[in-house]
Coordinates of C-alpha atoms in Angstrom, one line a residue:
Chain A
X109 CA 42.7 42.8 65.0
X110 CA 39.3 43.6 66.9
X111 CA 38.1 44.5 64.1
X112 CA 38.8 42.0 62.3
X113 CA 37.5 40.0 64.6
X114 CA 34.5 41.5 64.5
X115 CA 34.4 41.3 60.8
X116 CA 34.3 37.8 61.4
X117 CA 31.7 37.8 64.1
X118 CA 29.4 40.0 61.8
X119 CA 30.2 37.6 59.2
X120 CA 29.1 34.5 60.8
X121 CA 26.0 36.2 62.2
X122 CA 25.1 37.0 58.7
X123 CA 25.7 33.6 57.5
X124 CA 22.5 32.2 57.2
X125 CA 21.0 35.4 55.8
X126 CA 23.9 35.3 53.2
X127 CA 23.2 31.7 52.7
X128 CA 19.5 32.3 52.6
X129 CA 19.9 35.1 49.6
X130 CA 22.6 33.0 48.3
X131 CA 19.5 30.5 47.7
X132 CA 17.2 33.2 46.7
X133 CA 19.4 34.5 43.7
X134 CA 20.3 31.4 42.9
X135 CA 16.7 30.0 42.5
X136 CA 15.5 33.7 40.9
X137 CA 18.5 32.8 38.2
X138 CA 17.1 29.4 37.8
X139 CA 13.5 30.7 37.6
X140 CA 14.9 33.2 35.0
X141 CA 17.2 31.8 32.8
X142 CA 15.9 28.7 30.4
X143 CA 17.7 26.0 31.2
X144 CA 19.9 25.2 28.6
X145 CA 19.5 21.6 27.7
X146 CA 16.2 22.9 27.1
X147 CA 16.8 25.8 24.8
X148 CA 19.2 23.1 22.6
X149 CA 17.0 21.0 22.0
X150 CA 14.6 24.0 21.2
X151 CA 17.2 25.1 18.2
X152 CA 17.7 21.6 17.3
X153 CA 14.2 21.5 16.9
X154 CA 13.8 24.6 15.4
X155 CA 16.5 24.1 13.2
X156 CA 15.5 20.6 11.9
X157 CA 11.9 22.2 11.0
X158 CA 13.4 24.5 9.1
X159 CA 15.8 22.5 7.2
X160 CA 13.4 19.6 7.0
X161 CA 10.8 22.5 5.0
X162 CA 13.5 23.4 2.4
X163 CA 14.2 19.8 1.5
X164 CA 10.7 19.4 1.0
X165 CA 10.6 22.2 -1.0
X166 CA 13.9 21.4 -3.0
X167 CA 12.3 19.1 -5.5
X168 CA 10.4 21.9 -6.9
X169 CA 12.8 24.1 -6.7
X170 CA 15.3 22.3 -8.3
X171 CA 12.5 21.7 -11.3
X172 CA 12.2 25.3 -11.2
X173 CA 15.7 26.3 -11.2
X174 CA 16.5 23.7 -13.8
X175 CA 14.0 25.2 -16.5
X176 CA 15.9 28.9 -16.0
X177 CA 18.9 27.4 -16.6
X178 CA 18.0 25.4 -19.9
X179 CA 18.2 28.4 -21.8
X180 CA 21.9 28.6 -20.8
X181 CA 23.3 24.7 -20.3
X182 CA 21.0 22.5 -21.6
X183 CA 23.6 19.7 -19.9
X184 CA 23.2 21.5 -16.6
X185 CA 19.1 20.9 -17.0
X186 CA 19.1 17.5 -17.4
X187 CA 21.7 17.1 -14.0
X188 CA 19.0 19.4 -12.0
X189 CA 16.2 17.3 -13.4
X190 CA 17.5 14.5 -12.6
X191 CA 17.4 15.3 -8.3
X192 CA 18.6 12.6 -6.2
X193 CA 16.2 12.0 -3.5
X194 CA 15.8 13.6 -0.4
X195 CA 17.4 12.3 2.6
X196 CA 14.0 13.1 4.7
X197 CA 12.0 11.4 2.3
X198 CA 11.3 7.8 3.9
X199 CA 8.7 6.1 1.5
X200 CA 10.2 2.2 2.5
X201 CA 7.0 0.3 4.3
X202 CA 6.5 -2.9 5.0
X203 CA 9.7 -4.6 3.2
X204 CA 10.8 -7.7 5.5
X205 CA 13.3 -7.3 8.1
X206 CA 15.5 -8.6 10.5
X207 CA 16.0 -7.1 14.1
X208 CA 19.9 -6.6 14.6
X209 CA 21.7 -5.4 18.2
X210 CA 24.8 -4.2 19.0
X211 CA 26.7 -2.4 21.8
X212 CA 26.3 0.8 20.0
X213 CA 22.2 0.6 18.4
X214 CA 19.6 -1.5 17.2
X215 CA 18.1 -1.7 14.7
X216 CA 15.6 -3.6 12.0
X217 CA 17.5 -4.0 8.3
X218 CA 16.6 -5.5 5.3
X219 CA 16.5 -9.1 5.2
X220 CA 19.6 -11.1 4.7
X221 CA 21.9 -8.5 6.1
X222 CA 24.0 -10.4 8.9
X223 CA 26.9 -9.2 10.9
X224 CA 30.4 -9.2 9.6
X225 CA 33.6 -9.7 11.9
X226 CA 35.5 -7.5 9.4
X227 CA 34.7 -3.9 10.1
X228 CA 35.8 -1.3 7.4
X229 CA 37.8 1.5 8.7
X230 CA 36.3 4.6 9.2
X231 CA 38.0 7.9 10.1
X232 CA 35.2 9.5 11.8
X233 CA 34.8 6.1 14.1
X234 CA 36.1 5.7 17.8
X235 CA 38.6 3.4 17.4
X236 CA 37.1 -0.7 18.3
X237 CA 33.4 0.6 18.9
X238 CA 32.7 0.0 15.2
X239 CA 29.8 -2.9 14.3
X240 CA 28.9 -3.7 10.7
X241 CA 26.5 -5.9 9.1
X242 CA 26.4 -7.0 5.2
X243 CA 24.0 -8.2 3.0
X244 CA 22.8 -8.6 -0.9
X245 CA 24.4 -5.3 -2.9
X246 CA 25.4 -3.3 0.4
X247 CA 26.6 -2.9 4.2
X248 CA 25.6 -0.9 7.1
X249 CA 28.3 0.4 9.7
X250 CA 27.3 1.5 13.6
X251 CA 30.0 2.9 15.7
X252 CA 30.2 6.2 18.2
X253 CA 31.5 9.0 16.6
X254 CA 35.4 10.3 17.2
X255 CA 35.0 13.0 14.4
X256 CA 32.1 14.1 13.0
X257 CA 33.8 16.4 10.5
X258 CA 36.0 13.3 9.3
X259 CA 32.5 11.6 8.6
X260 CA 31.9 13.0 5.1
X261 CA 32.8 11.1 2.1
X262 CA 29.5 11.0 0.5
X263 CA 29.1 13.5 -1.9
X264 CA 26.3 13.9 -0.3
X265 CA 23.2 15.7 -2.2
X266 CA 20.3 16.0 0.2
X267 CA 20.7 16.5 4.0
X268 CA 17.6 16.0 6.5
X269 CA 17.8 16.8 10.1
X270 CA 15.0 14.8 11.3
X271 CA 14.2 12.4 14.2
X272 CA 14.3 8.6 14.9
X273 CA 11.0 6.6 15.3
X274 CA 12.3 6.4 18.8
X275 CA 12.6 10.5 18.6
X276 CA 16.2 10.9 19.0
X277 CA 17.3 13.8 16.8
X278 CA 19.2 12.7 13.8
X279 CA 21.2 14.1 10.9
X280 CA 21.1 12.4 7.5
X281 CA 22.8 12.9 4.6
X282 CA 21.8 11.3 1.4
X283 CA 24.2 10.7 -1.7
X284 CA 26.9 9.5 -4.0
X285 CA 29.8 6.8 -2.5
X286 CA 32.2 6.5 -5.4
X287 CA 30.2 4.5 -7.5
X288 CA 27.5 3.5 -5.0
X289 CA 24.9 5.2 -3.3
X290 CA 25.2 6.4 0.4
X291 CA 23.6 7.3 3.3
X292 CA 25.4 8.7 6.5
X293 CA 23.4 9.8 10.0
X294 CA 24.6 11.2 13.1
X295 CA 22.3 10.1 15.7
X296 CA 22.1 12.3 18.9
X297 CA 20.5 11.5 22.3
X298 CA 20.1 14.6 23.4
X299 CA 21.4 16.4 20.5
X300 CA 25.2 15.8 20.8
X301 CA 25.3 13.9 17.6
X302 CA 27.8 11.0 19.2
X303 CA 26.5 8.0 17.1
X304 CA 27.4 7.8 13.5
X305 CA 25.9 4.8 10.9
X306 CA 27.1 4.5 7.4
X307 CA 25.3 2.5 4.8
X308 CA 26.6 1.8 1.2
X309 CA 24.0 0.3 -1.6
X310 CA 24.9 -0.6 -4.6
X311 CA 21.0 0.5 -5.8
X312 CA 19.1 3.8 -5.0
X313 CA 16.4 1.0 -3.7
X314 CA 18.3 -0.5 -1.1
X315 CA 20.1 2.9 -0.2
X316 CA 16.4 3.8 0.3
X317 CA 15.9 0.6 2.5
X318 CA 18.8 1.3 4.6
X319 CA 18.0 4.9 5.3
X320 CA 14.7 3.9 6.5
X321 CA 16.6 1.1 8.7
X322 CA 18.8 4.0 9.9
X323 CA 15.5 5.6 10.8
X324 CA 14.5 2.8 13.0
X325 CA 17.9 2.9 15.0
X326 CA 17.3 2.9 19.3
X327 CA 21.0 3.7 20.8
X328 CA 21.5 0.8 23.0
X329 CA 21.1 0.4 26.8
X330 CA 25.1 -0.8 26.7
X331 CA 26.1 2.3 24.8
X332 CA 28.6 4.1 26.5
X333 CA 30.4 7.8 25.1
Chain B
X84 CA -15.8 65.4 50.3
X85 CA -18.5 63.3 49.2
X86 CA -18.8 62.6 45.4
X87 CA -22.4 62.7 43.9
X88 CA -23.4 58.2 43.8
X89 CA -23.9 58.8 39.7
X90 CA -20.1 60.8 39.7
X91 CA -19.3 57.7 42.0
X92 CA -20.5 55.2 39.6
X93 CA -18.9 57.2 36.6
X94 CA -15.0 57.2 38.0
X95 CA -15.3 53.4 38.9
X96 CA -16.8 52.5 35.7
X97 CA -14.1 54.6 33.8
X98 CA -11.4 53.3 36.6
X99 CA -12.8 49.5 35.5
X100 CA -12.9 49.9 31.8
X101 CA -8.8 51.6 31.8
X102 CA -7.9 48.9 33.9
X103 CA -9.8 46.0 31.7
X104 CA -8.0 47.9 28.7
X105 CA -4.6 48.1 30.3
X106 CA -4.5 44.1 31.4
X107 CA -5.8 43.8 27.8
X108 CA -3.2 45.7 25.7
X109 CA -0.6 44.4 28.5
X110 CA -1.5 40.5 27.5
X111 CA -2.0 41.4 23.8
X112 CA 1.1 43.6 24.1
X113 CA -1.0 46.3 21.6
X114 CA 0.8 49.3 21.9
X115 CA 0.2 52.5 19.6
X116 CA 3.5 53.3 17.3
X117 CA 3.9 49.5 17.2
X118 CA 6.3 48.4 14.2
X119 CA 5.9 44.7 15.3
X120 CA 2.4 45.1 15.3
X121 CA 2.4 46.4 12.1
X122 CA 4.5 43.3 10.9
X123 CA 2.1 41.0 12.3
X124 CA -0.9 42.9 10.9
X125 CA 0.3 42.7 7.2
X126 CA 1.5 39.0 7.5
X127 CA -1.2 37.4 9.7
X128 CA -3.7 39.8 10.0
X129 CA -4.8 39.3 13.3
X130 CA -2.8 37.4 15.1
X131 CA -1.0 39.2 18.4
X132 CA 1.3 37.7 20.7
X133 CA 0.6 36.9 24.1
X134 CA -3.0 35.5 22.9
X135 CA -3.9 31.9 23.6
X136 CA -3.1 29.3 20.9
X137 CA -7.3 28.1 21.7
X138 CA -7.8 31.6 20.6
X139 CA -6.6 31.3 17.2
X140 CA -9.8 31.1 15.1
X141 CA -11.2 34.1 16.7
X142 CA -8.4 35.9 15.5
X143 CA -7.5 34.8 12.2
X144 CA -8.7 32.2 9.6
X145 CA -5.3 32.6 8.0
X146 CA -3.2 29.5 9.6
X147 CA -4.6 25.9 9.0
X148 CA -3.2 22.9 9.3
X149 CA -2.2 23.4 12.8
X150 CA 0.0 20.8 14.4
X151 CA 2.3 21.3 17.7
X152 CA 5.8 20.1 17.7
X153 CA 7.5 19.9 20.9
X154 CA 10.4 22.1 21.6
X155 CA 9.2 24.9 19.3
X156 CA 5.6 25.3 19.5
X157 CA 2.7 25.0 16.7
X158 CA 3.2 25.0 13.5
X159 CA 0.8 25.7 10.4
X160 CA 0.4 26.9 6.8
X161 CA -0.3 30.2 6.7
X162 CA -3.1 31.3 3.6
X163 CA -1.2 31.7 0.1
X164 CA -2.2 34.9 -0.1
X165 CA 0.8 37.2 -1.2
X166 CA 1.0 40.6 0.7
X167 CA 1.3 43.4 -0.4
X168 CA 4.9 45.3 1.0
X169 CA 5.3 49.3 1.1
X170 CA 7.1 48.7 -2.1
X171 CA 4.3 47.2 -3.7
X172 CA 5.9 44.2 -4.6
X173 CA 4.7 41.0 -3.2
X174 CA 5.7 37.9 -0.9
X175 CA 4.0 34.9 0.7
X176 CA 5.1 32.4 3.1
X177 CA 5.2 28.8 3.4
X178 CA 4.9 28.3 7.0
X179 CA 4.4 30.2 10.3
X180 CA 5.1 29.2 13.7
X181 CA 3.2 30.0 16.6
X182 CA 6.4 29.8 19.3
X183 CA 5.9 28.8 22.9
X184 CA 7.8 29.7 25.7
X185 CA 10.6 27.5 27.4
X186 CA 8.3 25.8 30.2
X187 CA 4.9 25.0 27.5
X188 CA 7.4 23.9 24.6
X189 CA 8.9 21.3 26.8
X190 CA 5.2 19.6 26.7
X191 CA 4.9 16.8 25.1
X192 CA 1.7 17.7 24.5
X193 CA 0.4 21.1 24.7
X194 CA -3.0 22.2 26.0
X195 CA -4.1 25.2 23.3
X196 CA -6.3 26.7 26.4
X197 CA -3.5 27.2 28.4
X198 CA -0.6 27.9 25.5
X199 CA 0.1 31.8 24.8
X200 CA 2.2 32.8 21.7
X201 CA 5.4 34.1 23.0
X202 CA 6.5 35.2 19.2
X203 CA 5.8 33.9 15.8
X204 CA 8.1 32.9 13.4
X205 CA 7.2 33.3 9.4
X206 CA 9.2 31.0 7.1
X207 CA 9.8 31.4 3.2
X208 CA 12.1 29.7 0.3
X209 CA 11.2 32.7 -2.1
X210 CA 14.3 33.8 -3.3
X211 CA 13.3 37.3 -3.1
X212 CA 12.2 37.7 0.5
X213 CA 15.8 38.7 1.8
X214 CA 15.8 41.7 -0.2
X215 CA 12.0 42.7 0.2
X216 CA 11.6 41.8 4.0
X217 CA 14.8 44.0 4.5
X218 CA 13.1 46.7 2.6
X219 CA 10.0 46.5 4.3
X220 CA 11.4 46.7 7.8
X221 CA 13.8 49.3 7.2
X222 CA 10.8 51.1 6.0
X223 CA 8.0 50.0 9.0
X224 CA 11.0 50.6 11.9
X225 CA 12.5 53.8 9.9
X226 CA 15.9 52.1 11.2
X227 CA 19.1 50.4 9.4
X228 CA 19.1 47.0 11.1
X229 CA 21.6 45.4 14.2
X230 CA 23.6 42.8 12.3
X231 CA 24.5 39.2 13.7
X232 CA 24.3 35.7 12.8
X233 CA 23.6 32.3 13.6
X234 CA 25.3 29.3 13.0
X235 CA 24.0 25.9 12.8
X236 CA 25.5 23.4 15.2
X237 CA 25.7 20.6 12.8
X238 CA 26.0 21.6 9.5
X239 CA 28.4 24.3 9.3
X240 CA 25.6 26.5 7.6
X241 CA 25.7 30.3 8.7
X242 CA 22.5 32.3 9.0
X243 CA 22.8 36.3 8.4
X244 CA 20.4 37.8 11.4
X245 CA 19.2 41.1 11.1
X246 CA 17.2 42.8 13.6
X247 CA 15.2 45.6 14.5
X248 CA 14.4 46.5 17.8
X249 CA 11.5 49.3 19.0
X250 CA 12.8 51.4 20.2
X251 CA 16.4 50.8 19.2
X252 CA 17.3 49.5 22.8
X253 CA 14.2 47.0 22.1
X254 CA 11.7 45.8 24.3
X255 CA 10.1 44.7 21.0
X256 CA 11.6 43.7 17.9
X257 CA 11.8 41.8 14.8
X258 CA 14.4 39.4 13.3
X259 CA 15.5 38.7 9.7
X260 CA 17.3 35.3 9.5
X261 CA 18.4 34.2 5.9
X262 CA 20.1 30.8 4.7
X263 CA 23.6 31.9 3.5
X264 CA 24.9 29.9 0.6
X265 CA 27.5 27.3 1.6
X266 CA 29.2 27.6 -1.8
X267 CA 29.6 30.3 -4.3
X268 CA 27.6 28.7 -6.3
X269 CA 24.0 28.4 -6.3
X270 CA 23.0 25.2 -4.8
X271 CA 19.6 24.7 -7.2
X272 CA 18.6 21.7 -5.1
X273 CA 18.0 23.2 -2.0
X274 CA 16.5 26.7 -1.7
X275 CA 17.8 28.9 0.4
X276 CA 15.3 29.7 3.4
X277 CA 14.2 33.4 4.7
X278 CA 12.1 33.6 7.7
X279 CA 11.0 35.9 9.8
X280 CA 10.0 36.4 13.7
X281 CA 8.6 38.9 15.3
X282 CA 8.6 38.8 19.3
X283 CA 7.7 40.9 22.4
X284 CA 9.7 41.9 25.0
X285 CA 13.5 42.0 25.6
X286 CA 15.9 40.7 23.1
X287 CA 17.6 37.5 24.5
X288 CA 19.8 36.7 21.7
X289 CA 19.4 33.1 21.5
X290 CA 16.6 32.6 23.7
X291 CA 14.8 34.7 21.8
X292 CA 15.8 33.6 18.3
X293 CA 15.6 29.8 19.1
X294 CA 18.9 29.7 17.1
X295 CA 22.4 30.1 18.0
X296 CA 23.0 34.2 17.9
X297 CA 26.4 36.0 18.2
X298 CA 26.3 39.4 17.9
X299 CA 29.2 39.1 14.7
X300 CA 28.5 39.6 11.3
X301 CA 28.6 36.0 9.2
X302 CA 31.7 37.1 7.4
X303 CA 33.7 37.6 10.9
X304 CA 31.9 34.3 11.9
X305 CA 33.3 32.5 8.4
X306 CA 36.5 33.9 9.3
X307 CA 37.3 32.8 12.1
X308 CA 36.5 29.0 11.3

């Protein structure tokens, strides 16, 4: 009992030596380890660079690629000749445009696109945070993202991790909607991906314009998770 | 015992010039037997780790185009020079990265005086460089490789790592990272992308890598998903 007693008494003499290491490790740790939010958006970064270098490079490579092949499947050349564009290439400048907001982004789109009160459904979208807006040959759709791997229906043929104007990290995929031509982005504060906007044109043009609209999203100051 | 002044002037001169030499080779990291060096000397001849970014036209004129990119570090296009491998076949690369560490990355804007390159980071999209890199580095380390892999967060793409570490415990070592194929087929529209970094110091799996890293193999990764 004594000594347990004394246990304590040592213990509580030592306390604020323990709690003075305590503070020492724990800052050494800190001083040591990278903090983590930094070292994401490090291999975000890292990995966008990298992906963003072999779309650049996939043109030509697909050109290449295709004249191999043409002395196989001369129908397989002409479908690798004809690349789709690339979902980091953003040639749109200076086209009019109309500055929309929402409760999830904002954004500037293509003239005559106005907000719809119907909302197509979307698997990958959080239920009642969806917000779309419609306009000549095509529609854009912003809502926070429930499930990012229910997002794909695009056949997608190019993807782009890139950045926002506003330098948010984003994700963009670049392709085929049934018929139509899509564009799909997961946009990602701090690199959580947790906005998602779909675009459908019925033209590569204005699937062009409305990936460069995508581009200019801000998430808004009302956004909540 | 007194020491004759010219003996005196002697020892400290030789004392000065080993200490000048050993903060030298300790900031350039040169060390004799030095695999990575030897890397680093056939890709960018010149170049050495732990040297100021400012620095870089004194040691090479093989990187233009120099830009710095937040979160990862600068980034230029390395001469199209091909080099010549111990096989005597040939590879060039379409960008190299000068990485930073944690605390200069998180710059928005990065003073070159005051930037030292923790590592650097040689990317490709030649097809070949998987199998001729591995070669090369078996050959320069005169070890089989430590397998691992790294997926990407967002796009479900795996990344075979191999690495070499000198000696096999490390400090120093050298990482092969190659673009696995999503599908079993080829995917002519995007080429698959090889790079290569070659750092100082303990291996921190991702920390060091600036990409996800688990030590298992991409198969046991695939697997499991």
């Amino acid at each position: 009992m004594r000594r347990w007693q004394d246990g304590i008494a040592v213990r509580r003499l030592d306390a604020p030596l323990a709690f003075a290491l305590a503070v020492g490790v724990g800052l050494s740790i800190g001083g040591c380890r990278p903090n983590e939010r930094e070292l994401a958006r490090a291999i975000a970064t890292s990995d966008s660079l990298t992906r963003s270098r072999a779309d650049s490079l996939a043109t030509a490579d697909s050109l290449a690629h295709a004249d191999s092949v043409a002395r196989v499947n001369e129908s397989r050349t002409r479908a690798a000749l004809l690349a789709p564009p690339s979902a980091c290439e953003d040639s749109v400048d200076g086209h009019p445009s109309v500055s929309v907001k929402s409760n999830v982004v904002e954004m500037q789109l293509p003239a005559g696109f106005t907000r719809t009160e119907r909302v197509t459904s979307r698997r990958w979208a959080k239920p009642g945070s969806a917000v779309q807006w419609s306009g000549p040959g095509g529609w854009i759709l912003a809502a926070s993202v429930a499930d990012p791997h229910g997002a794909w229906e695009l056949n997608a043929s190019s993807r782009c991790g890139a950045t926002t104007f506003y330098g948010a990290p984003i994700l963009i995929e670049r392709g085929r909607w049934l018929s139509d031509y899509g564009v799909f982005a997961l946009i990602g504060p701090d690199s959580t991906y947790r906005i998602g906007i779909e675009a459908v044109a019925s033209s590569v043009a204005l699937q062009a314009e409305l990936l460069h609209a995508i581009r200019s999203a801000r998430v808004s100051p009302m956004w909540h998770p | 015992m007194r020491l004759h002044p010219l003996a005196t002037l002697v020892l400290a001169s030789s004392l000065s010039f080993a200490g000048i030499i050993g903060v030298h080779a300790l900031l350039t990291h040169e060390r004799k037997d030095d695999p990575v060096g030897r890397v680093m000397d056939t890709f960018v001849p010149g170049l050495k780790t732990g040297r100021r970014v400012a620095d870089l036209p004194s040691m090479t004129s093989a990187i233009t185009e120099l830009r710095y990119v937040p979160n990862v570090g600068y980034i230029g296009v390395p001469d199209k020079f091909k080099w010549l491998l111990p096989d005597h076949s040939k590879l060039g690369f379409d960008e190299v990265r000068l990485l930073l560490d944690a605390r200069t990355r998180s710059e928005a804007q990065a003073d070159p005086a005051k930037s030292r390159i923790d590592a650097v980071q040689l990317v490709t999209a030649d097809s070949t460089a998987p199998r001729k890199l591995a070669s090369a580095l078996a050959t320069w380390f005169g070890s089989a490789p430590r397998v691992g892999c790294s997926p990407t967060a967002n796009d479900q793409r795996l990344r075979d790592v191999q690495l070499w570490l000198t000696p096999p415990a490390g400090p120093d070592g050298v990482a092969l990272i190659v673009d696995l194929p999503l599908d079993p087929e080829p995917q002519p529209l995007r080429p698959r992308m090889t790079s290569l970094l070659a750092f100082r110091g303990k291996f921190q799996g991702s920390n060091t890598l600036r990409a996800t890293f688990t030590d298992s193999t991409c198969a046991q990764v695939a697997s499991g998903r």
